[in-house]
C-alpha atoms as one frame of an Amber mdcrd trajectory, in Angstrom:
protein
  32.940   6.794  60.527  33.849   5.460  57.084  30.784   4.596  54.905  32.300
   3.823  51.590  36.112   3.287  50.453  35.877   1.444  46.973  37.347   1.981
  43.512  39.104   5.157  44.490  36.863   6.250  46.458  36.219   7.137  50.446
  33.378   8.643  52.550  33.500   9.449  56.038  31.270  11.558  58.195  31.882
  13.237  60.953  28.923  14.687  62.633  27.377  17.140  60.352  30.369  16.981
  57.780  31.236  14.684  55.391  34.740  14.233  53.589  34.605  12.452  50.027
  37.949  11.592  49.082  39.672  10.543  45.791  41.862   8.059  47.174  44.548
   7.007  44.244  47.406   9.021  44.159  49.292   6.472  42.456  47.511   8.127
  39.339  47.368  11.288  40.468  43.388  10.293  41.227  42.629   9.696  37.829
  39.287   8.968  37.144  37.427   5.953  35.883  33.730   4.871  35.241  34.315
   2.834  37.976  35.257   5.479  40.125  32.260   7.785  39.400  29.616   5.262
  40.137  31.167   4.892  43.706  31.283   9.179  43.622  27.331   8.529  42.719
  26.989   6.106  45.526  28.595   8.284  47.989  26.089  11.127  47.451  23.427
   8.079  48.099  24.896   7.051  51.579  25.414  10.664  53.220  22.976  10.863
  56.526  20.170  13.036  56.640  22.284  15.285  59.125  25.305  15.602  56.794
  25.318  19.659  56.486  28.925  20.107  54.527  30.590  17.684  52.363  34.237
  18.150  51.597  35.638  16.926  48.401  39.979  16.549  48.501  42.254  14.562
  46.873  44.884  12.668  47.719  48.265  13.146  47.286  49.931  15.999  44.986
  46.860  16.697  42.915  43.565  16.890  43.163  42.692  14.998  40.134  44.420
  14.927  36.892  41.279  13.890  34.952  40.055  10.700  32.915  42.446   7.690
  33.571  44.392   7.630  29.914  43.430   4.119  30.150  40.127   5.183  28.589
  41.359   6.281  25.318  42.769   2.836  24.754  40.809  -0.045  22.593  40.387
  -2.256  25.557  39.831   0.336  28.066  38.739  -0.772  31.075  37.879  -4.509
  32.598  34.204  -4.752  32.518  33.581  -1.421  30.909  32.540  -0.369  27.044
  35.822   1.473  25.170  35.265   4.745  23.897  35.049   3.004  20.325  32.149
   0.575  21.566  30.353   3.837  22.922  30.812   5.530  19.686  29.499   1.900
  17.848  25.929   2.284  19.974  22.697   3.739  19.382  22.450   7.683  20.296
  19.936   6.799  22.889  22.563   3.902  24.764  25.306   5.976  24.418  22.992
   9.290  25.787  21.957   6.739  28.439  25.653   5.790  29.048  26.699   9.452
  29.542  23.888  10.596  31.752  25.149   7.839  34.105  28.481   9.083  34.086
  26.988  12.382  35.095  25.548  11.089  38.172  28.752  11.580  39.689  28.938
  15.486  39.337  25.333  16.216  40.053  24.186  15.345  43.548  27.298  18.022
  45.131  24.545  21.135  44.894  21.710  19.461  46.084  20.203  22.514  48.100
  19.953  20.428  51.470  24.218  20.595  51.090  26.875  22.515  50.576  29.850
  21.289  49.086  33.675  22.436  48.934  36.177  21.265  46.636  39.990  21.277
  48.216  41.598  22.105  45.030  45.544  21.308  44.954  47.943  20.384  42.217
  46.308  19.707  39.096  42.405  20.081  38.721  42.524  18.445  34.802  39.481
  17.635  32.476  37.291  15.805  34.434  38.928  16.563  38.086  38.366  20.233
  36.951  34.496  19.530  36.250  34.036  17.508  39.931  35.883  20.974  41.413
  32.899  22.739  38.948  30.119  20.412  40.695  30.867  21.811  44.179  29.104
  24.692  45.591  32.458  26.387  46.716  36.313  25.804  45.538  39.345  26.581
  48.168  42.603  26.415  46.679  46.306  25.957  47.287  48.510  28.431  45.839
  49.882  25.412  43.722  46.132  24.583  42.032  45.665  24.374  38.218  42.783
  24.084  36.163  43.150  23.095  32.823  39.842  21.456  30.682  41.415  19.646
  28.402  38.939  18.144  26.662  38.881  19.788  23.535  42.299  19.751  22.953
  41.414  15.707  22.542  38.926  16.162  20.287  36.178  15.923  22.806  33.652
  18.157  25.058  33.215  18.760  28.451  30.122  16.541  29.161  30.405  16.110
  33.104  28.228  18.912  34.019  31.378  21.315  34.156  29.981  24.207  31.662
  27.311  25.725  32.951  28.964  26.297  36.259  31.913  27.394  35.001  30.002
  29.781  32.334  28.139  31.088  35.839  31.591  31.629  37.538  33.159  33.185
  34.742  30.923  34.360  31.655  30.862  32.707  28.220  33.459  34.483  26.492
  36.004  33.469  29.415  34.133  29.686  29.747  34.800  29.246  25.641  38.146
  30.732  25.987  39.314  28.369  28.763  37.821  25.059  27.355  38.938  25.814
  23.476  42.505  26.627  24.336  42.994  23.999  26.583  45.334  26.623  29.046
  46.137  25.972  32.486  44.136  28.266  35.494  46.912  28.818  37.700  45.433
  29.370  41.204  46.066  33.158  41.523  43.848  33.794  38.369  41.429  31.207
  39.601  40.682  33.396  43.034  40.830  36.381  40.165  38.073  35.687  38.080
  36.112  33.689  40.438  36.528  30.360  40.154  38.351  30.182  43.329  36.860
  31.119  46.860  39.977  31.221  48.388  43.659  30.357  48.062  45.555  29.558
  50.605  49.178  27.964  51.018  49.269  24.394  50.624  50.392  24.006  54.187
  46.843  25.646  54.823  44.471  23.821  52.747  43.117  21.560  55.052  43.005
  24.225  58.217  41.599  26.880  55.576  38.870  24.343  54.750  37.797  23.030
  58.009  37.488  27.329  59.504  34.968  27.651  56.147  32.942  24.645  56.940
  32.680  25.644  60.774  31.376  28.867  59.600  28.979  27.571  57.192  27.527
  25.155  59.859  27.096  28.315  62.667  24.476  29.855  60.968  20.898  27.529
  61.341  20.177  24.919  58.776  16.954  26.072  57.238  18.294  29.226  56.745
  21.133  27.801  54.960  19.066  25.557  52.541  16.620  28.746  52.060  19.597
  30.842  51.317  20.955  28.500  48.823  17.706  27.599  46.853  17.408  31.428
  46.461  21.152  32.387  45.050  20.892  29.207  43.057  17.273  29.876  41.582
  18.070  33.286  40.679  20.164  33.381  37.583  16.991  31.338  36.113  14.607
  33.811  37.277  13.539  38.123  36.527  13.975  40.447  39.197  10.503  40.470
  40.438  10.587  36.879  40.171  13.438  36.514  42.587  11.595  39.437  44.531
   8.614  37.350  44.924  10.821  33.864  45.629  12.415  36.225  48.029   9.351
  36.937  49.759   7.669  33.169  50.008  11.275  32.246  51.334  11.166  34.985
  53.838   7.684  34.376  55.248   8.264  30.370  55.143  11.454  31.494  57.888
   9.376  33.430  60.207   6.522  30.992  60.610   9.402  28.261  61.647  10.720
  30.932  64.091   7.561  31.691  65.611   6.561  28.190  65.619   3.490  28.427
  63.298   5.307  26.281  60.088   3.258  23.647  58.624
């Protein structure tokens, strides 16, 4: 069932798993303002039984970042330049940015969990929506590269504190200052990567993880993942204690006494 399939963008569910897909391989799904407010709108639409959402690309890459068309003075029909952003207040252009964010932020809601199928070229911004997912597999051809500094910019699309939690600072500043490609093989090595597979196995690889995440009960799940994701934040008897509440919240469900 298709739900969306706008500016680049296409949802479809299937049962208890949805597929977002950046559908513009002409451009190597570049990315557009346009195009994250349908990501943002995708994220709105999924049903309340939607367990697993995968995130792919079409064509050769997955996405090689922010359409170039942005760093022009017209940029985009219907959408401010980079120069009229940089002309605003610091509140609009906060405002403006925060909106662009949308896009990366619902993918770890704890209800979900979201996997990126990572090949070709992962770039800037297509390298911060692989970031937003919960889990990244990988074709042997994948590379990561965040470019954004190398243009004078920062990554603002939510991409650094995952990929400081994947990796640790020194790594996260070395990647994002140099500008280098992530070649898949590292990527598995250092953790950004879940999984690489061959690129003749990407989709199989990624349909066997999402069957596997959907065996185990949903509560469970969404228990699980509000504990792992809660406990960088927290001390150790903190996450004791969270560990606890969670615990006794599962076996009043299973013995039919929850709330």
């Amino acid at each position: 069932m298709t739900l969306l399939d706008k500016d680049g963008v296409r949802l479809t569910v299937d049962d208890v798993i949805a597929t977002v897909t950046l559908a513009g391989p002409a451009k190597r799904n570049a990315q557009s303002p346009a195009m994250w407010r349908a990501l943002a709108e995708a994220g709105s639409l999924l049903p309340g039984t939607v367990r697993i959402v995968v995130l792919r690309g079409e064509g050769k890459s997955f996405s090689a970042g922010l359409d170039r068309q942005a760093f022009t003075p017209e940029g985009f029909d219907g959408e401010p330049s980079f120069l009229d952003l940089a002309r605003g207040t610091d509140s609009e252009l906060d405002a403006t940015i925060a909106e662009y964010q949308e896009a990366f932020t619902w993918w770890r809601r704890t209800d979900l969990v979201s996997i990126a199928a990572v090949q070709g070229h992962a770039i800037g911004a297509g390298f911060q929506l692989a970031l937003a997912c919960d889990l990244r597999v990988c074709a042997d051809d994948a590379q990561f590269a965040m470019r954004e500094t190398s243009l004078g910019l920062v990554p603002d699309l939510t991409g650094t504190h995952p990929l400081v939690s994947l990796v640790g600072y020194a790594r996260a500043l070395e990647i994002c200052a140099t500008g280098r490609y992530v070649h898949a093989d590292e990527a598995e090595r250092i953790g950004l990567a879940n999984l690489v597979v061959p690129g003749a196995d990407l989709e199989s690889a990624v349909a066997d993880l999402a069957a596997a995440l959907v065996a185990a009960p949903r509560d469970a799940v969404i228990e699980t993942k509000a504990l792992l994701a809660g406990a960088v934040s927290r001390t150790y008897e903190e996450q004791r204690a969270a560990e606890r509440a969670a615990q006794a919240r599962r076996l009043r469900d299973l013995a039919g006494l929850g709330e």
